[in-house]
Coordinates of C-alpha atoms in Angstrom, one line a residue:
Chain A
G27 CA 0.0 0.0 0.0
E28 CA 0.8 3.7 0.0
N29 CA 3.6 4.9 2.3
V30 CA 4.2 8.6 3.0
E31 CA 7.4 10.0 4.6
Q32 CA 7.4 13.5 6.0
H33 CA 10.5 15.7 6.9
P34 CA 11.5 17.3 9.1
S35 CA 9.7 16.2 12.2
T36 CA 10.3 19.6 13.8
L37 CA 11.1 23.0 12.3
S38 CA 11.9 26.3 14.0
V39 CA 12.0 29.5 12.0
Q40 CA 12.1 33.2 12.8
E41 CA 9.0 35.3 12.1
G42 CA 9.1 36.5 8.5
D43 CA 11.3 33.7 7.3
S44 CA 10.1 30.9 4.9
A45 CA 9.3 27.3 6.0
V46 CA 9.4 24.2 3.8
I47 CA 8.1 20.8 4.6
K48 CA 8.7 17.9 2.3
C49 CA 6.9 14.6 1.8
T50 CA 7.5 11.6 -0.4
Y51 CA 5.0 8.9 -1.4
S52 CA 5.4 5.4 -2.8
D53 CA 2.2 4.7 -4.8
S54 CA 2.6 6.0 -8.4
A55 CA -1.2 5.9 -8.8
S56 CA -1.8 8.4 -6.0
N57 CA -3.5 11.5 -7.5
Y58 CA -4.5 13.7 -4.6
F59 CA -2.2 15.3 -2.0
P60 CA -3.7 17.5 0.8
W61 CA -2.0 19.3 3.6
Y62 CA -3.7 19.6 7.0
K63 CA -2.8 22.0 9.9
Q64 CA -3.4 21.1 13.5
E65 CA -3.1 23.8 16.1
L66 CA -2.5 22.8 19.7
G67 CA -5.5 21.0 21.1
K68 CA -7.5 21.5 17.9
R69 CA -8.7 19.3 15.1
P70 CA -6.8 18.9 11.8
Q71 CA -8.0 21.3 9.1
L72 CA -7.3 21.3 5.4
I73 CA -5.2 24.3 4.3
I74 CA -4.3 23.4 0.7
D75 CA -4.4 20.5 -1.6
I76 CA -3.1 19.6 -5.1
R77 CA -4.0 17.0 -7.7
S78 CA -1.6 15.0 -9.8
N79 CA -2.4 17.0 -13.0
V80 CA -1.1 20.2 -11.5
G81 CA 2.5 21.0 -10.6
E82 CA 2.0 23.9 -8.2
K83 CA -0.8 25.6 -6.4
K84 CA -0.7 28.8 -4.3
D85 CA -3.1 30.4 -1.8
Q86 CA -1.8 33.7 -0.3
R87 CA 1.3 32.8 1.8
I88 CA 1.2 29.1 1.3
A89 CA 2.0 27.0 -1.8
V90 CA 2.3 23.3 -2.6
T91 CA 4.5 21.8 -5.3
L92 CA 4.3 18.3 -6.7
N93 CA 7.0 16.3 -8.6
K94 CA 5.3 13.2 -9.9
T95 CA 8.4 11.8 -11.4
A96 CA 10.3 11.9 -8.1
K97 CA 7.1 11.2 -6.1
H98 CA 7.5 14.0 -3.7
F99 CA 5.5 17.1 -2.8
S100 CA 6.3 20.1 -0.6
L101 CA 4.5 22.8 1.4
H102 CA 6.0 26.3 1.3
I103 CA 5.0 29.0 3.8
T104 CA 6.4 32.5 3.2
E105 CA 6.5 35.4 5.6
T106 CA 5.8 33.1 8.5
Q107 CA 3.8 34.5 11.4
P108 CA 3.5 33.2 15.0
E109 CA 0.0 31.9 14.2
D110 CA 1.5 29.6 11.7
S111 CA 2.9 27.6 14.6
A112 CA 1.2 24.2 14.5
V113 CA 1.7 20.6 13.4
Y114 CA 1.4 20.1 9.7
F115 CA 0.4 16.8 8.1
C116 CA 0.8 15.8 4.5
A117 CA -1.2 13.0 3.0
A118 CA -1.6 11.0 -0.2
R119 CA -4.5 9.2 -1.6
G120 CA -3.3 5.7 -2.3
Y121 CA -4.9 3.0 -4.4
Y122 CA -2.7 -0.1 -4.3
G123 CA -2.5 -2.7 -1.6
G124 CA -4.6 -1.9 1.5
S125 CA -4.9 1.8 0.8
Q126 CA -8.1 1.5 -1.2
G127 CA -8.4 5.1 -2.1
N128 CA -8.0 6.4 1.4
L129 CA -5.7 9.1 2.7
I130 CA -2.4 8.0 4.1
F131 CA -0.9 10.6 6.4
G132 CA 2.7 11.5 7.1
K133 CA 3.8 11.6 10.7
G134 CA 3.7 15.3 11.0
T135 CA 6.0 18.3 11.3
K136 CA 5.8 20.6 14.3
L137 CA 6.5 24.1 13.1
S138 CA 7.5 26.8 15.6
V139 CA 7.6 30.4 14.5
K140 CA 9.6 32.6 16.9
P141 CA 8.6 36.3 17.2
Chain B
D21 CA -23.5 25.4 11.5
A22 CA -23.0 21.9 9.9
D23 CA -20.3 20.1 12.0
V24 CA -18.8 16.9 13.2
T25 CA -19.1 16.2 16.9
Q26 CA -17.6 13.5 19.1
T27 CA -18.6 12.2 22.6
P28 CA -17.1 11.9 25.1
R29 CA -14.3 14.4 24.7
N30 CA -12.2 12.8 27.4
R31 CA -12.4 9.3 28.9
I32 CA -10.3 7.5 31.4
T33 CA -11.0 3.8 31.7
K34 CA -9.3 0.6 33.0
T35 CA -7.8 -2.3 31.2
G36 CA -10.4 -4.9 30.0
K37 CA -13.3 -2.5 29.9
R38 CA -15.5 -2.1 26.8
I39 CA -15.6 1.5 25.6
M40 CA -17.7 3.2 22.9
L41 CA -16.8 6.5 21.2
E42 CA -19.5 8.2 19.3
C43 CA -19.4 10.5 16.2
S44 CA -22.3 12.5 14.8
Q45 CA -22.3 14.8 11.8
T46 CA -24.8 17.3 10.4
K47 CA -22.9 17.8 7.1
G48 CA -25.0 15.2 5.2
H49 CA -21.8 13.4 4.1
D50 CA -21.9 9.7 3.1
R51 CA -18.4 8.8 4.2
M52 CA -17.2 8.5 7.7
Y53 CA -13.8 7.6 9.2
W54 CA -12.1 6.8 12.5
Y55 CA -8.5 7.7 13.0
R56 CA -6.1 7.3 15.8
Q57 CA -3.4 9.9 16.6
D58 CA -0.3 9.1 18.6
P59 CA 2.6 11.5 19.1
G60 CA 5.1 11.2 16.3
L61 CA 3.0 8.7 14.4
G62 CA 0.5 11.0 12.6
L63 CA -3.0 9.9 11.8
R64 CA -3.7 6.2 11.2
L65 CA -7.0 4.9 9.8
I66 CA -8.9 2.4 12.0
Y67 CA -12.1 1.9 10.1
Y68 CA -14.1 3.6 7.4
S69 CA -17.6 3.5 6.0
F70 CA -18.8 4.8 2.6
D71 CA -22.5 4.4 3.5
V72 CA -24.7 2.8 6.1
K73 CA -24.3 -0.7 4.7
D74 CA -20.5 -0.4 4.0
I75 CA -17.9 -1.0 6.7
N76 CA -14.2 -1.5 5.9
K77 CA -11.1 -2.1 8.0
G78 CA -8.3 0.4 7.9
E79 CA -4.6 0.2 8.6
I80 CA -5.0 -0.6 12.4
S81 CA -8.4 -2.3 13.0
D82 CA -7.3 -5.0 15.4
G83 CA -8.9 -4.5 18.8
Y84 CA -11.6 -2.2 17.5
S85 CA -15.0 -2.5 16.0
V86 CA -17.5 0.0 14.5
S87 CA -21.2 0.5 13.9
R88 CA -22.8 2.8 11.4
Q89 CA -26.2 3.3 13.0
A90 CA -27.3 5.9 10.5
Q91 CA -25.8 8.1 7.8
A92 CA -25.1 10.7 10.5
K93 CA -23.7 8.4 13.2
F94 CA -20.6 6.2 13.3
S95 CA -19.4 4.6 16.6
L96 CA -16.1 3.1 17.5
S97 CA -15.8 0.4 20.2
L98 CA -12.9 -1.0 22.0
E99 CA -14.0 -4.5 23.0
S100 CA -11.5 -4.9 25.8
A101 CA -9.4 -1.8 26.3
I102 CA -5.6 -2.1 26.8
P103 CA -3.1 0.6 27.7
N104 CA -1.5 0.8 24.3
Q105 CA -4.9 2.0 23.0
T106 CA -4.3 5.2 24.9
A107 CA -4.5 7.9 22.2
L108 CA -6.4 10.8 20.7
Y109 CA -9.2 9.5 18.4
F110 CA -10.7 11.5 15.6
C111 CA -13.8 11.0 13.5
A112 CA -13.9 12.5 10.0
T113 CA -16.4 12.8 7.2
S114 CA -16.3 13.5 3.5
D115 CA -18.3 12.9 0.3
F116 CA -18.2 13.7 -3.4
T117 CA -19.6 17.2 -2.7
S118 CA -16.7 18.0 -0.5
G119 CA -14.2 16.9 -3.1
N120 CA -11.6 15.0 -1.3
E121 CA -11.6 17.2 1.8
Q122 CA -12.1 15.4 5.1
F123 CA -13.7 17.3 8.0
F124 CA -12.5 16.2 11.4
G125 CA -14.4 16.1 14.7
P126 CA -12.8 17.7 17.8
G127 CA -11.3 14.4 19.0
T128 CA -11.7 12.1 22.0
R129 CA -8.7 11.7 24.3
L130 CA -8.8 8.2 25.7
T131 CA -6.6 7.0 28.6
V132 CA -6.5 3.3 29.4
L133 CA -5.0 2.6 32.8

């Protein structure tokens, strides 16, 4: 089935700097890649997603890039602010093996933005 | 406001007890999911249901069972709780109208002593 690796597990940046989180996936048939943000004590919420027919997608300060050949995708946050501090999860929708079209999540990245 | 709710929000129980966690949604979604979150391990799928008559095992179903009582309700049971089932449990919903987005409930923190 699908396997998603996420790096780094923790990331600390200064306010105003950029942050990049990277994920790799194993199932070449995967076609949907969302990113979820989970603030402390809260539920995960979708912040941006990308489909396999698109190489990049932007929404204000956040962007996601996808390289299907290399099977990796990345989240980019520019001009980071303290409210960006959270755990970020990448996911891929896998098809082979036991994935059956469900989302397979990475293990998360804890982002800390220092004022 | 359409939402996903979970009860209880916190539960402490003892080894060997049977526990039920409940999830309700007012979004009208067909698909419902139960995930488990452990520190450093991300979100792992326990069971999922695409409609009332459809129940499927996820990545880590051993020791758990589910019931889809209605389109809006999906319950997770721990038949005989053990300490390594201590975790944060999330219910989620989606359907074709939401695209692929999954909407999560607030979570249930379960501690098994």
